[in-house]
PDB file of C-alpha atoms in Angstrom:
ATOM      1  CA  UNK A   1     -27.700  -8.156   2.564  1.00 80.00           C
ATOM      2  CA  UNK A   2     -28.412  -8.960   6.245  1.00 77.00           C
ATOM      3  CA  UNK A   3     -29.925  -6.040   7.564  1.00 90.00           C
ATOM      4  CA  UNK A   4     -33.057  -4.480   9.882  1.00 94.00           C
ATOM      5  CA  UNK A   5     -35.207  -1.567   8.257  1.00 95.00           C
ATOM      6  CA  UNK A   6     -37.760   0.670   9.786  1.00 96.00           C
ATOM      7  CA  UNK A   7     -40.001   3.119   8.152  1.00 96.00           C
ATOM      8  CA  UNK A   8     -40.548   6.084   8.032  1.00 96.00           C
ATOM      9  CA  UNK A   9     -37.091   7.743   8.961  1.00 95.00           C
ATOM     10  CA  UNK A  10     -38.666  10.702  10.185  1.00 96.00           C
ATOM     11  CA  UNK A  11     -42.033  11.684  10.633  1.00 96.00           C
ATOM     12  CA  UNK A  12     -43.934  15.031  12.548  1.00 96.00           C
ATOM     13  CA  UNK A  13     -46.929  14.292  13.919  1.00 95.00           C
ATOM     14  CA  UNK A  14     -50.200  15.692  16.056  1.00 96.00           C
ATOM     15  CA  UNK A  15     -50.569  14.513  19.437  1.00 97.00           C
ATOM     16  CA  UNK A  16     -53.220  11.852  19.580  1.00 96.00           C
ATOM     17  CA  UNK A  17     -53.100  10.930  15.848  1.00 96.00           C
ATOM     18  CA  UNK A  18     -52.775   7.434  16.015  1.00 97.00           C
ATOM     19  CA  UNK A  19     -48.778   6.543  13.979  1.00 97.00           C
ATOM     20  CA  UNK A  20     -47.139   3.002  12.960  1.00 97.00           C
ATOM     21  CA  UNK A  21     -43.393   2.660  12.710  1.00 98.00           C
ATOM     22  CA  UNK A  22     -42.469  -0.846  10.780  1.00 98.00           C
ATOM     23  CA  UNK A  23     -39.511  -2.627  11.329  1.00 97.00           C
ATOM     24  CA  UNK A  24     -38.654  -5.776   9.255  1.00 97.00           C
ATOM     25  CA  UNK A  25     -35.609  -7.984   9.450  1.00 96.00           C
ATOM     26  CA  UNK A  26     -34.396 -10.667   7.036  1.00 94.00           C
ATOM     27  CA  UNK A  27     -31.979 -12.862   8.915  1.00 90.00           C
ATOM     28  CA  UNK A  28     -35.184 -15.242  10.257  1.00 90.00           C
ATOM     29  CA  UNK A  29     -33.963 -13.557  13.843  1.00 90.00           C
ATOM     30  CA  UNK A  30     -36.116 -14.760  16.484  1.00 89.00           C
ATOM     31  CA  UNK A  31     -36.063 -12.109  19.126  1.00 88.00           C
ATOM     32  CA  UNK A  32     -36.529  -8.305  18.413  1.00 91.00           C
ATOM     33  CA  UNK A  33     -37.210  -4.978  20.408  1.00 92.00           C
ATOM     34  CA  UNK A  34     -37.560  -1.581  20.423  1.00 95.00           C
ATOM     35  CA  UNK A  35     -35.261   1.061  22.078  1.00 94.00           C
ATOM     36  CA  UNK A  36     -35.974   4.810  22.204  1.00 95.00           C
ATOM     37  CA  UNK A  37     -32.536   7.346  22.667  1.00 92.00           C
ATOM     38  CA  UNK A  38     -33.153  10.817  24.251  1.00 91.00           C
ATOM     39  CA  UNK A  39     -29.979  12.659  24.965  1.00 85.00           C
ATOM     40  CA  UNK A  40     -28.731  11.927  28.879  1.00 83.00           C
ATOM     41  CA  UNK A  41     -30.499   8.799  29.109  1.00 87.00           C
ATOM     42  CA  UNK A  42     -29.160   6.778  26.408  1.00 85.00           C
ATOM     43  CA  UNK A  43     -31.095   3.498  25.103  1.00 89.00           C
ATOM     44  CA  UNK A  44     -33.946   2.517  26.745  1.00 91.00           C
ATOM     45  CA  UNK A  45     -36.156  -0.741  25.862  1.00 90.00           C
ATOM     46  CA  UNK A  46     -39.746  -0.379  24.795  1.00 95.00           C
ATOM     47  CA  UNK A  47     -40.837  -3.869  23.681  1.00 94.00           C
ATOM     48  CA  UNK A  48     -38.879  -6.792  23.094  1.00 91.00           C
ATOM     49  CA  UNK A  49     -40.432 -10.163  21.616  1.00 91.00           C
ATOM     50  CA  UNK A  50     -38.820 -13.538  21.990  1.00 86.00           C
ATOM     51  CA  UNK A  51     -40.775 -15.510  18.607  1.00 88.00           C
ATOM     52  CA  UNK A  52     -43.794 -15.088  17.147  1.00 93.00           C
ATOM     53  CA  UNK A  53     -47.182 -14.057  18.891  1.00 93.00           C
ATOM     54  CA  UNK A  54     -45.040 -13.362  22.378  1.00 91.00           C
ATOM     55  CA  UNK A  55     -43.935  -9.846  23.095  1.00 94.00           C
ATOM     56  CA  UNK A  56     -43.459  -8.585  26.802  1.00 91.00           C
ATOM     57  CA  UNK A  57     -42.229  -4.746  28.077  1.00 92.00           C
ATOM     58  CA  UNK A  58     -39.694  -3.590  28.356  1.00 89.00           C
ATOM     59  CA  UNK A  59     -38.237  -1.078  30.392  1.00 87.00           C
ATOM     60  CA  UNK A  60     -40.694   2.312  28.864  1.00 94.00           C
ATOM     61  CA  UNK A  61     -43.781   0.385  28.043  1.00 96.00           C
ATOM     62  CA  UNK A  62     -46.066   3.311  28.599  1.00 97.00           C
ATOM     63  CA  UNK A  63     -47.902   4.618  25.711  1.00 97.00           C
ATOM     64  CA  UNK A  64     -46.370   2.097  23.725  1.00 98.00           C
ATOM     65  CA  UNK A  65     -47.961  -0.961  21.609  1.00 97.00           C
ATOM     66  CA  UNK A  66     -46.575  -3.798  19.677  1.00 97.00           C
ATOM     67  CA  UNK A  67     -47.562  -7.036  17.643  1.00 96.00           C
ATOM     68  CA  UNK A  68     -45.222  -9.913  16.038  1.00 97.00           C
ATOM     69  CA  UNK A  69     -47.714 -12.038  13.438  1.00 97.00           C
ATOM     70  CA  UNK A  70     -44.678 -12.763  11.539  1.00 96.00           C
ATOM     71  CA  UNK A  71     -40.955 -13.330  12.471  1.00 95.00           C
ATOM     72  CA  UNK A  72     -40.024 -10.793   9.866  1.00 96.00           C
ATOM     73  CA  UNK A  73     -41.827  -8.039  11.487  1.00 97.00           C
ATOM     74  CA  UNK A  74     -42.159  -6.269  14.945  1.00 98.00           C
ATOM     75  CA  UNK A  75     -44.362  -2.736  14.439  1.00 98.00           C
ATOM     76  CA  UNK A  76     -44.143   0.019  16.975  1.00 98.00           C
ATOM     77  CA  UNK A  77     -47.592   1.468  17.837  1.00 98.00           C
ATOM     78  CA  UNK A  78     -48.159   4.864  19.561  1.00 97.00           C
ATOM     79  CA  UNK A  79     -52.552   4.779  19.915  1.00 95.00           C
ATOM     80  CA  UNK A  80     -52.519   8.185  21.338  1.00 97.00           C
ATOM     81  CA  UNK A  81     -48.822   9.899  20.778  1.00 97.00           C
ATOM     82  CA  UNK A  82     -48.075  12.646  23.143  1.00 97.00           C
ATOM     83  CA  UNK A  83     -45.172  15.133  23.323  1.00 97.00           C
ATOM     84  CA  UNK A  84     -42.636  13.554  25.417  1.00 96.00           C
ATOM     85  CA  UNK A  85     -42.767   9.873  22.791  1.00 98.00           C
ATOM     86  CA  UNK A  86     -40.674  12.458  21.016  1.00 97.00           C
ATOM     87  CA  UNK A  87     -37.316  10.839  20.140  1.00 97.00           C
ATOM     88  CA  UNK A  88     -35.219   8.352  18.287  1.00 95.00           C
ATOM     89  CA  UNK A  89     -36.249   5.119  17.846  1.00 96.00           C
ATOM     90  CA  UNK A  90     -34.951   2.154  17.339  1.00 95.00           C
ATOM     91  CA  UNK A  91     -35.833  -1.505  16.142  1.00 95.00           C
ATOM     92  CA  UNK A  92     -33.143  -4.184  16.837  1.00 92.00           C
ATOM     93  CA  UNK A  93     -32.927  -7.929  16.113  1.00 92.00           C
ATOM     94  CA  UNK A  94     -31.057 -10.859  17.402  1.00 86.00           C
ATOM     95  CA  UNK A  95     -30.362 -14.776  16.473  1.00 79.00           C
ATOM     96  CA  UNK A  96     -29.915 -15.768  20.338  1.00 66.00           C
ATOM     97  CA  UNK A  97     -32.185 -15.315  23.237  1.00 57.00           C
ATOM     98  CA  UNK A  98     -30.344 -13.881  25.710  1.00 53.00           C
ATOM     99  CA  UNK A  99     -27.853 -12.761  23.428  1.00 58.00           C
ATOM    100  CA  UNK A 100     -27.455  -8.839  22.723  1.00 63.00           C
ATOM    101  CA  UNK A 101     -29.104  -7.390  19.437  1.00 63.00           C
ATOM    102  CA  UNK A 102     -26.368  -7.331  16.522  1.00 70.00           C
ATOM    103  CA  UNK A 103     -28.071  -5.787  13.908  1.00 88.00           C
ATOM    104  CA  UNK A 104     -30.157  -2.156  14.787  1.00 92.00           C
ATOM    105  CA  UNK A 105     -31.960  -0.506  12.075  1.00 93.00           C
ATOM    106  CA  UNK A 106     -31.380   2.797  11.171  1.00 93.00           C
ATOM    107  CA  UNK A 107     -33.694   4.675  13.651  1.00 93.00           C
ATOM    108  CA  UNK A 108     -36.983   6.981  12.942  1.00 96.00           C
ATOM    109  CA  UNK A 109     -36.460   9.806  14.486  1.00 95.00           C
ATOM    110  CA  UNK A 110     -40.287  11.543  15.545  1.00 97.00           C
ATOM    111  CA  UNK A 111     -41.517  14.391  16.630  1.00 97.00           C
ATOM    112  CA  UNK A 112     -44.775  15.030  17.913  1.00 97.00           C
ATOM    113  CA  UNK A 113     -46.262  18.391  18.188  1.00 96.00           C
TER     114      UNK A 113
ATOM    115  CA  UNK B   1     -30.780  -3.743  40.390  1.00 73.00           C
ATOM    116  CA  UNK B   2     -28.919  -4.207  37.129  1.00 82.00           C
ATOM    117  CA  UNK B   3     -27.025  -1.206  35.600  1.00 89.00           C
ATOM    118  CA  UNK B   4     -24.695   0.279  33.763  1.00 93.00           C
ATOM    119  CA  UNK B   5     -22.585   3.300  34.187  1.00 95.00           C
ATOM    120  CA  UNK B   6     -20.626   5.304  31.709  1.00 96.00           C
ATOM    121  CA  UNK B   7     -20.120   8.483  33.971  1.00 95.00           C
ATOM    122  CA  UNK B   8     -18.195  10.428  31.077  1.00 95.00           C
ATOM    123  CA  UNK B   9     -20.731  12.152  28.743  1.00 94.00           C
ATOM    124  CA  UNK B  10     -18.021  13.641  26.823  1.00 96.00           C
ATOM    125  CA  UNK B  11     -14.786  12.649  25.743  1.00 97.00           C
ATOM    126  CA  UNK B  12     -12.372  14.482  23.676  1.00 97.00           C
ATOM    127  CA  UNK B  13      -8.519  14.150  23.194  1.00 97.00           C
ATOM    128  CA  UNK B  14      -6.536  14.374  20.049  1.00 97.00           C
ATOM    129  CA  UNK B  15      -5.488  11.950  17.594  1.00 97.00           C
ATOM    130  CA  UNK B  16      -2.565  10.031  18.427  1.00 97.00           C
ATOM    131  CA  UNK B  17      -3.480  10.132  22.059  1.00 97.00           C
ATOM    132  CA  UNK B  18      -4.626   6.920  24.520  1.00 97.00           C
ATOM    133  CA  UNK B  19      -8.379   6.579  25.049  1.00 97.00           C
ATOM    134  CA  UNK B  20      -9.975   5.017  27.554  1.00 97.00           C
ATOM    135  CA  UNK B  21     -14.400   4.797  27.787  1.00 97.00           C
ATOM    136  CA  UNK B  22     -15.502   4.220  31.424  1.00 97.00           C
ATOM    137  CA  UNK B  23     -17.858   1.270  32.036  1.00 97.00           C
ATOM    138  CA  UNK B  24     -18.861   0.497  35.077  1.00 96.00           C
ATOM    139  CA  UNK B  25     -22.005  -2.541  35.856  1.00 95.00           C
ATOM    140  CA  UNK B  26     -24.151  -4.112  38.769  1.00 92.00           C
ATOM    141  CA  UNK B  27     -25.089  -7.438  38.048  1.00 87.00           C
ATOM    142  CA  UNK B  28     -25.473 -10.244  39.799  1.00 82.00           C
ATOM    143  CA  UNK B  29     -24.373 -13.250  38.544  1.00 78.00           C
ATOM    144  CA  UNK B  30     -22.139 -13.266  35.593  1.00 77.00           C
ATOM    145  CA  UNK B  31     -22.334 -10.844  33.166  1.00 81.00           C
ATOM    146  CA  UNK B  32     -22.331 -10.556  29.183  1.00 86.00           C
ATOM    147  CA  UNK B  33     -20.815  -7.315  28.600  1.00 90.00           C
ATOM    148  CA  UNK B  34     -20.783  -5.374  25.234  1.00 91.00           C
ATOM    149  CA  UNK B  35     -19.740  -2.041  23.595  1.00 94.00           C
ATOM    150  CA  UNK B  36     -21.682  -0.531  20.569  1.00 94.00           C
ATOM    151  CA  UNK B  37     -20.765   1.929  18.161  1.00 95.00           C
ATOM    152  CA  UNK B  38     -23.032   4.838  16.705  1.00 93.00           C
ATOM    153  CA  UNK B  39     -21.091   6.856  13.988  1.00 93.00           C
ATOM    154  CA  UNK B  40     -22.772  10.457  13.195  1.00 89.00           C
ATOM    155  CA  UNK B  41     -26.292   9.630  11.343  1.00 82.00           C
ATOM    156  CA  UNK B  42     -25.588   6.106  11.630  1.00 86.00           C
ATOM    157  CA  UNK B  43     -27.116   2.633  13.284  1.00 89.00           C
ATOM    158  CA  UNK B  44     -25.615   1.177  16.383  1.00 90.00           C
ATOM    159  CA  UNK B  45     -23.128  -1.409  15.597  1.00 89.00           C
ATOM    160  CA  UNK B  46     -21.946  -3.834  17.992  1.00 88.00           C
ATOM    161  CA  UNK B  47     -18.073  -2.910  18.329  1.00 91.00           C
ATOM    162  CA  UNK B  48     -17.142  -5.834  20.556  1.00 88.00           C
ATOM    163  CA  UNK B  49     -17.922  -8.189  23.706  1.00 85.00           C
ATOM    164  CA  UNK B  50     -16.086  -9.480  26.197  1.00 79.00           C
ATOM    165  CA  UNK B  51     -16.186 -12.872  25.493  1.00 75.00           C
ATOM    166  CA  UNK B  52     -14.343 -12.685  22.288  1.00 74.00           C
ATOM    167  CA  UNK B  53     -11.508 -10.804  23.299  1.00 73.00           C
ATOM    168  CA  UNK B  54     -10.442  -9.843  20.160  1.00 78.00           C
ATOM    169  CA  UNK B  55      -9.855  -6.430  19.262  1.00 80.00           C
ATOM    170  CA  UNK B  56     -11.943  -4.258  16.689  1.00 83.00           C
ATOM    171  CA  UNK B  57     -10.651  -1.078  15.535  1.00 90.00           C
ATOM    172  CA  UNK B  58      -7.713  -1.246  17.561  1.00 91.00           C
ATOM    173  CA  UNK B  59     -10.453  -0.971  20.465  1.00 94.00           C
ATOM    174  CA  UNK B  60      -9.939  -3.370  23.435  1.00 93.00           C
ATOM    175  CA  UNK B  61     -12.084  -4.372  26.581  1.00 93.00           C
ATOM    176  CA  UNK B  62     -10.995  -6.257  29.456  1.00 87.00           C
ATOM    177  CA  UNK B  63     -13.877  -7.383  32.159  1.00 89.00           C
ATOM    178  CA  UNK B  64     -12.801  -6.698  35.306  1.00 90.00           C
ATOM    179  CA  UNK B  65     -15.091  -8.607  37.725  1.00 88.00           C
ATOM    180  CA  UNK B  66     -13.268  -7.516  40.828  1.00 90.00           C
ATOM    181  CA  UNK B  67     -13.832  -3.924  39.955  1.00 91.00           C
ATOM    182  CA  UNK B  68     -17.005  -4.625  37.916  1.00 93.00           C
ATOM    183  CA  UNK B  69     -15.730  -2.451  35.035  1.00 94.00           C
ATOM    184  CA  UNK B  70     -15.305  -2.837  31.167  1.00 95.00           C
ATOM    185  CA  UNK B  71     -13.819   0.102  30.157  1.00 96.00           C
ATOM    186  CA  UNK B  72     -12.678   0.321  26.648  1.00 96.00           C
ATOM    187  CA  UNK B  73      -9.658   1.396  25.520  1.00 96.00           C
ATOM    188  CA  UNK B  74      -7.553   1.912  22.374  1.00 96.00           C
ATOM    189  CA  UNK B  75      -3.442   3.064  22.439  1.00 96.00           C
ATOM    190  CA  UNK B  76      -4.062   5.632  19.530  1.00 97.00           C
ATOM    191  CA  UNK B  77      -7.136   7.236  18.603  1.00 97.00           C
ATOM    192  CA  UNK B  78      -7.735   8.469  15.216  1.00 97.00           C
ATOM    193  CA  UNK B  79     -10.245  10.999  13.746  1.00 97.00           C
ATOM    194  CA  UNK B  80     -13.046   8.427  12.458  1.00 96.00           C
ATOM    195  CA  UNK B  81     -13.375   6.763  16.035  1.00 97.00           C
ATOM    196  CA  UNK B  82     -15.301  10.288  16.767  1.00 97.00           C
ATOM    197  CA  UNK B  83     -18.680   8.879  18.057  1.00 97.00           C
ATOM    198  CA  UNK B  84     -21.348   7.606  20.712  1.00 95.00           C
ATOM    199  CA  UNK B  85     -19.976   4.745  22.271  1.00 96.00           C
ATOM    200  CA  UNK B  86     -22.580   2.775  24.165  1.00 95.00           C
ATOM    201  CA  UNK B  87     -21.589  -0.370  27.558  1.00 95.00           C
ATOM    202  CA  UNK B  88     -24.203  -2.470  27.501  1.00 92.00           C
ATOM    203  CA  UNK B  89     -25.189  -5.660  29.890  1.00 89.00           C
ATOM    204  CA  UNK B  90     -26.788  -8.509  28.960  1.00 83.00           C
ATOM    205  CA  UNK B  91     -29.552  -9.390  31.887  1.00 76.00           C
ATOM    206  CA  UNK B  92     -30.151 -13.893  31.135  1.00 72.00           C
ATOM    207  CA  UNK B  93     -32.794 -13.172  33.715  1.00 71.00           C
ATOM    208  CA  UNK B  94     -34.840 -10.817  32.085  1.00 69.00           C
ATOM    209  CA  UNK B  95     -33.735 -11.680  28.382  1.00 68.00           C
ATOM    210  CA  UNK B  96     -33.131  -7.326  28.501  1.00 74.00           C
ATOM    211  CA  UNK B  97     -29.899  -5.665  27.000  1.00 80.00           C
ATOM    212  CA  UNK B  98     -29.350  -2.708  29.544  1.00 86.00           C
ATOM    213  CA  UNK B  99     -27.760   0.031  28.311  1.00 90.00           C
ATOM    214  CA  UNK B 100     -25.122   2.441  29.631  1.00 92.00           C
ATOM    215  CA  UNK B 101     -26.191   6.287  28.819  1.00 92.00           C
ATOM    216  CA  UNK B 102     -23.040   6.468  26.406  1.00 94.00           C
ATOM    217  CA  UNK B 103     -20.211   8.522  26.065  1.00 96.00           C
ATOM    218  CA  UNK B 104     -19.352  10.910  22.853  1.00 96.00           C
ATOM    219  CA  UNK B 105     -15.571  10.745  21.716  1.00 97.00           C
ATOM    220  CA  UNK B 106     -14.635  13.641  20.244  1.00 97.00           C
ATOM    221  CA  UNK B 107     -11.426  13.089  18.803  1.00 97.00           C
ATOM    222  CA  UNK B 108      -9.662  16.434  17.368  1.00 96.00           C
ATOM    223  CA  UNK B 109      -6.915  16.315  14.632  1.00 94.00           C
TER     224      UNK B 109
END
């Protein structure tokens, strides 16, 4: 089944413990990104990466961190997560550059206290 | 700058009756425009984009460049359509998807 997962669905954390959110995909997608929702402003783009080894922000960079070693997976990095990196997260992938993501995973929500 | 607009936060009618999702956009050049789907405690789903023009769902979505809108729209709205409903842009520019801030449909039996 064609599908993107991330890990963990939901997870409470300290501010400034160091967290990793994966996200793996297995339809050999080439681009992928990240896109947090908070309630009024929708989706907003973290990270997006176009192929292996190249990853560029997005629109909410800040505090933010990614890597793609492999096309399967894209982790989200918070080094130093403060309060307002609370929110819903989500990892998206696409077969087309330049085409919207089709397939989203199923978001982590986190909370960070 | 590229955006896009969904100025209803909230939408709620009763089943049965004609529903129509605001989308408005600023792009220049030609635009790639989408809808997406987020059912309670679900993933977003891509519902439809313009360039198909088929309908999903009974859902359509005509591009209106004159107007720069792509509202959706569907005759008859039933119960299960209750959910977020995202407009999204695609930006060839930037390689970005640009998100509207969505609009809930609340549909009421």
């Amino acid at each position: 089944e064609a599908q993107v997962t991330q890990n963990p669905r939901y997870l409470i954390t300290v501010t400034g413990k160091k967290l990793t959110v994966t996200c793996s995909q297995n339809m050999n997608h080439e681009y992928m990104s990240w896109y947090r929702q908070d309630p009024g402003l929708g989706l907003r783009q973290i990270y997006y990466s176009m192929n292996v080894e190249v990853t560029d922000k997005g629109d909410v960079p800040e505090g933010y961190k990614v890597s793609r070693k492999e096309k399967r997976n894209f982790p989200l990095i918070l080094e130093s997560p403060s309060p307002n990196q609370t929110s819903l997260y989500f990892c998206a992938s696409s077969s087309d550059r330049g085409v919207p993501e089709a397939f989203f995973g199923q978001g982590t929500r986190l909370t960070v206290v | 700058a590229q955006r896009v607009t969904q100025p209803e936060k909230l939408l709620s009618v009763f089943k049965g009756a004609p529903v129509e999702l605001k989308c408005n956009y600023s792009y220049s050049g030609s635009p790639e425009l989408f809808w997406y789907v987020q059912y309670s405690r679900q993933r977003l789903q891509l519902l439809l984009r313009h360039i198909s023009r088929e309908s999903i769902k009974g859902f359509t979505a005509d591009l209106n460049k004159g107007e720069t809108s792509f509202h959706l729209k569907k005759p008859f709205a039933q119960e299960e359509d209750s959910a977020m409903y995202y407009c999204a842009l695609s930006d060839y520019n930037t390689d970005k998807l640009i998100f509207g801030t969505g609009t809930r449909l609340q549909v009421f039996p």
